Coordinates of N, CA and C in Angstrom, one line a residue:
M1 N 108.9 65.6 58.3 CA 108.8 64.3 57.9 C 107.3 63.8 58.8
S2 N 106.4 63.1 58.0 CA 105.2 62.5 58.5 C 105.1 61.2 58.1
I3 N 104.1 60.6 58.8 CA 103.6 59.2 58.9 C 102.3 59.3 58.9
T4 N 101.5 59.0 57.7 CA 100.1 58.9 57.4 C 99.8 57.8 57.6
H5 N 98.6 57.2 58.3 CA 97.8 56.1 58.5 C 96.8 56.0 57.3
I6 N 97.1 55.0 56.5 CA 96.1 54.8 55.6 C 95.3 53.3 55.4
E7 N 94.4 52.9 55.0 CA 93.4 51.4 54.8 C 94.4 50.8 53.5
T8 N 94.4 49.8 53.6 CA 94.7 48.4 52.4 C 94.0 48.9 51.5
D9 N 92.8 49.3 51.6 CA 92.1 49.7 50.0 C 92.8 50.6 49.4
Q10 N 93.5 51.7 50.0 CA 93.9 52.9 49.7 C 95.6 52.2 48.8
L11 N 96.0 51.3 49.5 CA 97.0 50.6 48.6 C 96.8 50.2 47.4
R12 N 95.7 49.4 47.1 CA 95.0 48.7 46.0 C 94.9 49.8 45.0
E13 N 94.8 51.0 45.5 CA 94.6 52.3 44.4 C 95.8 52.8 43.6
M14 N 97.1 52.3 44.4 CA 98.0 53.1 44.1 C 99.2 52.2 42.9
S15 N 98.3 51.8 41.8 CA 98.6 51.0 40.7 C 99.7 51.9 40.1
D16 N 100.1 53.1 40.0 CA 101.1 53.7 39.3 C 102.1 54.1 40.2
K17 N 102.3 53.5 41.2 CA 103.5 53.9 42.5 C 104.1 52.7 42.8
E18 N 105.4 52.9 43.3 CA 106.2 52.0 43.9 C 106.8 52.2 45.3
G19 N 107.3 51.3 46.2 CA 107.8 51.6 47.1 C 108.3 50.6 47.9
L20 N 108.9 50.3 48.8 CA 109.2 49.4 49.9 C 108.3 49.4 50.9
I21 N 107.7 48.0 51.3 CA 107.1 48.0 52.6 C 108.0 46.9 53.3
I22 N 107.7 47.3 54.7 CA 108.6 47.0 55.8 C 107.7 46.5 56.9
Q23 N 107.3 45.1 56.9 CA 106.2 44.5 58.0 C 106.7 44.2 59.1
G24 N 105.7 44.1 60.0 CA 106.0 43.6 61.6 C 106.7 45.0 62.4
C25 N 106.0 46.0 61.8 CA 106.8 47.3 62.8 C 105.9 47.7 64.3
G26 N 106.7 47.0 65.1 CA 106.1 47.2 66.3 C 106.8 48.2 67.1
G27 N 106.2 48.9 67.9 CA 106.6 50.2 68.9 C 106.4 51.4 68.2
P28 N 107.1 52.4 68.6 CA 107.0 53.8 67.8 C 107.5 53.8 66.6
L29 N 106.3 54.1 65.6 CA 106.6 54.0 64.2 C 108.0 55.0 63.9
Q30 N 108.1 56.2 64.3 CA 108.7 57.3 63.8 C 110.4 56.3 64.1
E31 N 110.7 55.6 65.1 CA 111.7 55.0 65.2 C 111.9 54.4 64.0
W32 N 111.2 53.4 63.7 CA 111.2 52.8 62.4 C 111.7 53.4 61.4
V33 N 111.0 54.6 61.1 CA 111.2 55.4 60.1 C 112.8 56.0 59.9
D34 N 113.1 56.6 61.1 CA 114.4 56.9 61.3 C 115.4 56.0 61.2
G35 N 115.4 54.8 61.9 CA 116.2 53.8 61.7 C 116.0 53.5 60.1
I36 N 115.2 53.0 59.5 CA 115.5 52.8 58.1 C 116.0 53.5 57.5
N37 N 115.6 55.1 57.5 CA 116.3 56.2 56.8 C 117.7 56.0 57.1
D38 N 118.3 55.8 58.3 CA 119.5 55.8 58.7 C 120.4 54.6 58.0
M39 N 119.9 53.2 58.0 CA 120.4 52.2 57.5 C 120.6 52.4 55.9
L40 N 119.7 53.1 55.5 CA 119.8 53.0 53.7 C 120.9 54.1 53.5
T41 N 120.6 55.3 54.2 CA 122.1 56.2 54.0 C 123.2 55.6 54.2
E42 N 123.6 55.0 55.5 CA 124.9 54.0 55.7 C 125.5 53.2 54.5
S43 N 124.0 52.8 53.9 CA 124.4 51.5 52.9 C 124.7 52.1 51.4
G44 N 124.3 53.6 51.3 CA 124.6 53.8 50.0 C 123.6 54.1 49.2
I45 N 122.4 53.6 49.5 CA 121.1 53.2 48.9 C 120.4 54.8 48.8
L46 N 120.4 55.5 49.7 CA 119.7 57.0 49.8 C 121.2 57.9 49.6
K47 N 120.9 58.8 48.1 CA 122.1 59.6 47.9 C 121.7 60.9 47.8
N48 N 122.9 61.6 47.9 CA 122.9 63.2 48.1 C 121.9 63.8 49.2
G49 N 121.8 62.8 50.3 CA 121.2 63.4 51.4 C 119.8 63.4 51.4
S50 N 119.2 62.4 50.5 CA 117.8 61.9 50.3 C 117.4 61.2 51.3
R51 N 116.3 61.8 51.9 CA 115.9 60.7 52.9 C 114.0 60.5 52.6
F52 N 113.5 59.4 53.0 CA 112.0 59.2 53.1 C 111.4 60.2 54.0
E53 N 110.6 61.2 53.4 CA 109.8 62.2 54.5 C 108.6 61.8 54.7
D54 N 107.9 61.4 53.7 CA 106.5 60.9 53.5 C 106.2 59.6 53.5
V55 N 106.1 59.0 54.9 CA 105.8 57.5 55.0 C 104.5 57.3 55.4
Y56 N 103.8 55.8 55.0 CA 102.5 55.7 55.2 C 102.7 54.1 56.1
S57 N 101.8 54.3 57.1 CA 101.3 53.3 57.9 C 99.9 52.7 57.7
F58 N 99.8 51.3 57.5 CA 98.9 50.5 57.6 C 98.9 49.2 58.2
E59 N 97.5 48.6 58.7 CA 97.4 47.4 59.2 C 96.9 46.3 58.2
H60 N 97.2 45.1 58.2 CA 96.8 44.0 57.5 C 97.2 42.7 58.3
G61 N 96.3 41.9 58.9 CA 96.5 40.9 59.4 C 97.0 41.0 60.9
N62 N 96.5 42.0 61.7 CA 97.0 42.3 63.0 C 98.6 42.6 63.0
V63 N 99.2 42.7 61.6 CA 100.6 43.4 61.4 C 100.5 44.8 61.2
T64 N 101.3 45.7 61.7 CA 101.5 46.9 61.4 C 102.8 47.0 60.2
C65 N 102.4 47.7 59.2 CA 103.2 48.1 58.1 C 103.7 49.3 57.9
L66 N 105.3 49.4 57.1 CA 105.4 50.6 56.6 C 105.6 51.0 55.4
L67 N 105.1 51.7 54.6 CA 105.2 51.9 53.1 C 106.2 53.0 52.8
F68 N 107.2 52.8 52.3 CA 108.2 53.9 51.9 C 108.2 54.1 50.5
P69 N 107.4 54.9 50.0 CA 107.3 55.6 48.6 C 108.5 56.2 48.1
F70 N 108.6 55.9 46.9 CA 109.9 56.1 46.0 C 109.9 57.3 45.5
E71 N 108.8 58.1 45.6 CA 108.3 59.5 44.8 C 109.6 60.3 45.4
D72 N 110.2 61.3 45.2 CA 111.0 62.3 45.6 C 112.1 62.0 46.2
V73 N 112.7 60.7 46.0 CA 113.9 60.3 46.9 C 115.1 59.9 45.8
D74 N 116.2 59.8 46.1 CA 117.3 59.6 45.1 C 117.6 58.2 45.7
L75 N 117.5 57.4 45.1 CA 118.0 56.1 45.2 C 118.8 55.2 44.5
H76 N 119.4 54.2 45.0 CA 120.4 53.6 44.2 C 119.6 52.2 44.2
M77 N 118.8 51.9 43.2 CA 117.9 50.4 43.3 C 118.5 49.5 43.1
G78 N 119.9 49.3 42.5 CA 120.6 47.8 42.5 C 121.0 47.5 44.1
K79 N 121.2 48.4 44.9 CA 122.0 48.5 46.2 C 120.6 47.8 47.1
L80 N 119.3 48.6 46.8 CA 118.0 48.7 47.7 C 117.6 47.3 47.4
A81 N 117.9 46.4 46.4 CA 117.0 45.5 45.8 C 118.3 44.3 46.8
M82 N 119.3 44.6 46.7 CA 120.3 43.6 47.5 C 120.1 43.6 48.7
W83 N 119.7 44.7 49.5 CA 119.6 45.1 50.9 C 118.4 44.6 51.2
R84 N 117.2 44.4 50.5 CA 116.1 43.9 50.7 C 116.1 42.4 51.0
L85 N 117.0 41.8 50.0 CA 116.9 40.5 50.1 C 118.0 39.7 51.3
Q86 N 119.1 40.7 51.8 CA 119.7 40.5 52.9 C 119.1 40.6 54.1
T87 N 118.2 41.6 54.3 CA 117.6 41.9 55.3 C 116.4 41.6 55.3
H88 N 115.9 40.5 54.6 CA 114.3 39.9 54.7 C 113.7 39.1 55.7
K89 N 114.8 38.5 56.4 CA 114.1 37.9 57.4 C 114.3 38.7 58.8
E90 N 115.1 40.0 58.6 CA 114.6 40.9 60.2 C 113.4 41.8 59.5
F91 N 113.1 42.7 58.6 CA 112.1 43.3 58.4 C 111.2 42.7 57.3
Y92 N 111.2 41.7 56.6 CA 110.1 41.1 55.7 C 109.9 42.3 54.7
G93 N 111.0 42.8 54.0 CA 110.7 43.8 53.1 C 110.1 43.4 51.8
T94 N 109.3 44.1 51.0 CA 108.7 43.5 49.9 C 108.4 44.9 48.9
W95 N 108.5 44.9 47.9 CA 107.7 46.1 46.9 C 106.3 46.0 46.9
L96 N 105.7 47.1 47.0 CA 104.3 47.4 46.9 C 103.7 47.0 45.7
S97 N 104.4 46.6 44.5 CA 104.1 45.9 43.8 C 104.0 44.7 43.5
D98 N 104.5 44.0 44.6 CA 104.5 42.6 44.9 C 103.5 42.4 46.1
Y99 N 103.5 43.1 47.1 CA 102.9 43.2 48.3 C 101.0 43.1 47.6
V100 N 100.7 44.1 46.9 CA 99.3 44.5 46.8 C 98.6 43.0 46.0
P101 N 99.1 42.6 45.0 CA 98.7 41.3 44.2 C 98.9 39.9 45.1
N102 N 99.9 40.1 45.8 CA 100.0 38.9 46.5 C 98.9 38.6 47.9
R103 N 99.0 39.7 48.5 CA 98.3 39.4 49.7 C 97.0 40.5 50.0
L104 N 96.4 41.5 48.7 CA 95.6 42.5 49.1 C 94.5 42.0 47.9
G105 N 94.9 41.1 46.8 CA 93.9 40.7 45.8 C 94.2 41.6 44.5
G106 N 95.3 42.1 44.3 CA 95.6 43.1 43.3 C 95.2 44.6 43.5
F107 N 95.6 45.0 42.4 CA 95.3 46.7 42.4 C 94.2 46.7 41.9
I108 N 93.3 48.1 42.2 CA 92.1 48.4 41.8 C 92.4 49.5 40.6
D109 N 91.9 49.1 39.2 CA 92.0 50.0 38.1 C 91.1 51.1 38.2
E110 N 91.3 52.2 38.5 CA 90.6 53.4 38.3 C 89.6 53.8 37.6
S111 N 90.0 53.3 36.3 CA 89.4 53.3 35.0 C 88.0 52.6 35.0
Q112 N 88.2 51.6 36.2 CA 86.4 50.9 36.0 C 85.8 51.8 36.9
Y113 N 86.0 52.5 37.6 CA 85.1 53.4 38.3 C 84.9 54.5 37.8
A114 N 86.0 55.1 36.5 CA 85.6 56.2 36.0 C 84.7 56.1 34.7
T115 N 83.5 56.2 35.1 CA 82.6 56.0 33.9 C 81.4 56.9 34.0
D116 N 80.9 57.2 32.8 CA 79.6 58.2 32.7 C 78.5 57.3 32.8
K117 N 78.6 56.1 33.1 CA 77.1 55.3 33.1 C 77.3 54.6 34.5
P118 N 76.5 54.7 35.3 CA 76.3 54.0 36.8 C 76.0 52.6 36.7
D119 N 76.3 51.7 37.3 CA 75.9 50.6 37.6 C 74.4 50.2 38.0
C120 N 73.9 49.2 37.1 CA 72.6 49.2 37.6 C 72.1 47.5 37.6
A121 N 71.6 47.1 38.5 CA 71.1 45.7 39.0 C 70.0 45.1 38.2
L122 N 69.9 45.0 37.0 CA 69.0 44.6 36.4 C 68.8 43.1 36.3
I123 N 70.0 42.6 36.2 CA 69.9 41.0 35.6 C 69.3 40.5 37.1
G124 N 68.3 39.6 36.6 CA 67.9 38.7 37.9 C 66.3 39.4 38.5
E125 N 66.0 40.6 37.7 CA 64.8 41.2 38.4 C 63.6 40.6 37.2
D126 N 62.3 41.1 37.5 CA 61.6 40.9 36.4 C 61.6 42.1 35.4
G127 N 61.7 41.0 34.1 CA 62.0 41.5 32.9 C 61.1 42.4 32.2
N128 N 59.7 42.5 32.7 CA 58.8 43.8 32.3 C 59.6 44.8 31.8
I129 N 59.2 45.4 30.8 CA 59.9 46.7 30.6 C 59.5 47.9 31.5
F130 N 58.4 48.1 31.8 CA 58.3 49.1 32.7 C 59.0 49.0 34.1
N131 N 59.1 47.6 34.7 CA 59.6 47.5 35.9 C 61.3 48.0 35.5
L132 N 62.2 47.4 34.2 CA 63.5 47.8 34.3 C 63.8 49.3 34.1
I133 N 62.6 50.1 33.5 CA 62.5 51.2 33.1 C 62.6 52.2 34.3
G134 N 61.8 51.8 35.3 CA 61.4 52.2 37.0 C 63.2 52.0 37.9
I135 N 63.6 51.0 37.6 CA 64.8 50.8 38.4 C 65.8 51.6 37.7
A136 N 66.1 51.6 36.2 CA 67.2 52.2 35.6 C 66.9 53.7 36.0
S137 N 65.6 53.9 35.7 CA 65.6 55.6 36.4 C 66.0 56.1 37.8
H138 N 65.6 55.1 38.5 CA 65.9 55.3 40.1 C 67.2 55.3 40.3
T139 N 68.2 54.4 39.5 CA 69.5 54.5 39.6 C 70.3 56.0 39.0
L140 N 69.8 56.2 38.0 CA 69.9 57.3 37.4 C 69.7 58.4 38.1
K141 N 68.5 58.7 38.8 CA 68.4 59.8 39.7 C 68.8 59.9 41.0
R142 N 69.3 58.6 41.4 CA 70.2 58.6 42.7 C 71.6 59.2 42.4
C143 N 72.2 59.2 41.1 CA 73.3 59.4 41.0 C 73.6 61.1 40.4
G144 N 72.3 61.2 40.4 CA 72.4 63.3 40.1 C 72.1 63.2 38.7
L145 N 71.5 62.0 37.9 CA 71.6 62.2 36.7 C 70.0 62.2 36.1
T146 N 69.3 63.0 36.5 CA 67.9 63.0 36.4 C 67.6 63.5 35.1
D147 N 68.2 64.5 34.2 CA 67.9 64.8 33.0 C 68.0 63.3 32.0
Q148 N 68.9 62.7 32.4 CA 69.2 61.4 31.6 C 68.4 60.4 31.8
A149 N 67.6 60.4 33.2 CA 66.9 59.3 33.2 C 65.3 59.8 32.4
K150 N 65.1 61.0 32.5 CA 63.6 61.5 31.8 C 64.1 61.3 30.1
E151 N 65.4 61.5 29.7 CA 65.7 61.2 28.2 C 65.7 59.9 28.0
M152 N 66.2 58.8 28.8 CA 66.1 57.6 28.7 C 64.7 57.1 28.8
S153 N 63.9 57.3 29.6 CA 62.4 57.0 29.7 C 61.8 57.2 28.3
S154 N 62.0 58.5 28.0 CA 61.2 58.8 27.0 C 61.6 58.0 25.9
R155 N 62.7 57.9 25.2 CA 63.6 57.0 24.3 C 62.8 55.4 24.2
V156 N 63.0 54.9 25.6 CA 62.5 53.5 25.5 C 60.8 53.6 25.2
M157 N 60.1 54.5 25.7 CA 58.8 54.4 25.6 C 58.7 54.7 24.2
S158 N 59.2 55.3 23.2 CA 59.1 55.5 21.8 C 59.9 54.3 20.8
S159 N 60.6 53.4 21.4 CA 61.0 52.0 20.7 C 60.0 51.6 20.5
G160 N 60.5 50.6 19.3 CA 59.5 49.7 18.8 C 59.9 48.2 18.8
S161 N 60.7 47.9 19.6 CA 60.6 46.3 20.0 C 61.5 46.5 22.1
Y162 N 61.4 44.8 22.2 CA 61.9 44.7 23.5 C 63.3 45.1 23.5
S163 N 64.0 44.4 22.5 CA 65.3 44.4 22.2 C 65.9 46.2 22.0
E164 N 65.2 46.5 21.5 CA 65.6 48.1 21.1 C 65.4 48.6 22.4
A165 N 64.5 48.6 23.3 CA 64.5 49.0 24.7 C 65.4 48.7 25.5
L166 N 65.9 47.8 25.6 CA 66.9 46.9 26.5 C 68.3 47.7 25.9
G167 N 68.5 48.1 24.7 CA 69.6 48.5 24.0 C 69.6 50.3 24.6
I168 N 68.5 50.7 24.3 CA 68.6 52.0 25.1 C 69.3 52.1 26.4
I169 N 68.4 51.5 27.2 CA 68.8 51.4 29.0 C 69.9 51.4 28.9
G170 N 70.8 50.6 28.1 CA 72.3 50.1 28.3 C 73.0 51.3 27.7
E171 N 72.7 52.1 27.1 CA 73.4 53.3 26.7 C 73.1 54.2 27.9
Y172 N 72.6 54.2 29.0 CA 72.6 55.0 30.2 C 72.8 54.5 31.4
V173 N 73.2 53.0 31.3 CA 73.5 52.4 32.7 C 74.3 51.2 32.2
N174 N 74.9 50.4 33.3 CA 75.8 49.6 33.1 C 75.1 48.6 33.8
I175 N 74.2 47.7 32.7 CA 73.3 46.5 33.3 C 74.2 45.4 34.0
T176 N 74.0 45.1 35.2 CA 74.7 44.1 35.9 C 73.8 43.2 37.0
D177 N 74.4 42.5 37.8 CA 73.4 41.9 38.8 C 73.9 42.6 40.2
A178 N 73.2 42.5 41.5 CA 73.3 42.8 42.4 C 74.5 42.8 43.1
E179 N 75.5 41.9 42.9 CA 76.5 41.3 43.6 C 77.9 42.0 42.7
H180 N 77.6 42.7 41.6 CA 78.6 43.8 41.0 C 78.4 44.9 40.7
V181 N 77.9 45.5 41.7 CA 77.4 46.9 41.6 C 78.6 47.9 42.4
R182 N 79.1 48.7 41.3 CA 80.3 49.5 41.9 C 79.7 51.1 42.1
E183 N 80.7 51.6 43.0 CA 80.3 52.9 43.3 C 80.6 53.7 42.0
Y184 N 79.3 54.3 41.6 CA 79.5 55.4 40.6 C 80.2 56.7 40.9
R185 N 81.0 56.7 40.1 CA 82.3 58.0 40.2 C 82.4 58.6 39.0
P186 N 81.7 59.8 38.6 CA 81.8 60.5 37.0 C 83.6 60.2 36.7
S187 N 83.4 60.3 35.1 CA 84.6 60.2 34.7 C 85.2 61.4 34.5
V188 N 86.6 62.0 34.6 CA 87.4 63.1 34.6 C 86.7 64.0 33.1
V189 N 86.5 63.1 32.1 CA 86.0 63.8 31.0 C 84.6 64.4 31.5
K190 N 83.5 63.7 32.1 CA 82.1 64.0 32.4 C 82.5 65.5 33.0
K191 N 83.2 65.3 34.0 CA 83.5 66.6 35.1 C 83.8 67.7 34.3
I192 N 84.5 67.2 33.6 CA 85.1 68.9 32.6 C 84.0 69.3 31.9
K193 N 83.4 68.3 31.2 CA 82.1 68.8 30.4 C 81.0 69.7 31.3
E194 N 81.3 69.1 32.3 CA 79.9 70.0 33.5 C 80.3 71.1 33.8
T195 N 81.8 71.2 34.3 CA 82.3 72.6 34.3 C 82.5 73.6 33.2
K196 N 82.4 73.1 32.3 CA 82.5 74.2 30.9 C 80.9 74.3 30.7
V197 N 80.1 73.5 31.0 CA 78.4 73.5 30.7 C 78.1 74.9 31.7
A198 N 78.9 75.0 33.0 CA 78.5 75.7 34.2 C 79.3 76.9 34.0
E199 N 80.0 77.2 33.1 CA 80.7 78.6 33.0 C 79.9 79.5 32.7
P200 N 79.1 79.4 31.5 CA 78.5 80.5 30.7 C 77.4 81.0 31.7
S201 N 76.5 80.0 32.4 CA 75.5 80.4 33.7 C 76.4 81.1 34.7
D202 N 77.2 80.6 35.3 CA 78.0 81.4 36.5 C 78.5 82.9 35.8
Q203 N 78.8 82.8 34.6 CA 79.1 84.3 34.0 C 77.9 85.0 33.6
L204 N 76.7 84.6 33.5 CA 75.9 85.3 33.1 C 75.2 86.1 34.6
K205 N 75.2 85.2 35.6 CA 75.0 85.4 36.9 C 75.7 86.4 37.0
Q206 N 77.1 86.6 37.1 CA 78.0 87.7 37.4 C 77.7 89.0 36.9
H207 N 77.3 88.7 35.2 CA 77.1 89.6 34.4 C 76.1 90.8 35.0
K208 N 74.7 89.5 35.3 CA 73.6 90.7 35.6 C 73.6 91.2 37.1
S209 N 74.6 90.5 38.1 CA 74.7 90.8 39.3 C 75.7 92.6 39.0
Q210 N 76.3 92.4 38.1 CA 77.0 93.9 38.1 C 75.9 95.0 37.5
E211 N 75.1 94.3 36.5 CA 74.3 95.2 35.9 C 73.6 96.2 36.9
R212 N 72.7 95.2 37.7 CA 72.5 95.6 39.1 C 73.0 96.8 40.0

């Protein structure tokens, strides 16, 4: 049995999960986990000897909370819903799916970070095309996309109009303002492509090594 401390931002990334959150857990957290497990077992909510083994703790508003994920536990959900309502004044129990939208501003959609194009703060900058090329190119290189930066610059310089140039830049970066720049994290598809591209090179190196 383990209790893992996490930050609230990690809760916001759990849009595909559900669980019971107990708020205001003072004192030894292990006693809380053991107590909740025992109570839910006695109430017939935890079935067939199932118990919450992996629990998360977090702090919010100077209050210590525990998250009991529903993964890998055998639960009677109807009884749990009733228990939560009956004990709310004592444990302030709520669902993860209610807590995050109401207390933390909502779940973070992982797909908004999984993009093959990094955000680039061009809005509000000097609109001179050479300046925009420089900013976009710097952004791409900073994200390890050096080849894309060279390709973009070449295409923009060969474009026939300002609007066409902007369109090309938009193919390589997400044009935004400084307040809405998100962390760049390559999509799973991009990572798979990079892995496939790297495989032949790795195999060639291995083959040459064996020849020696």
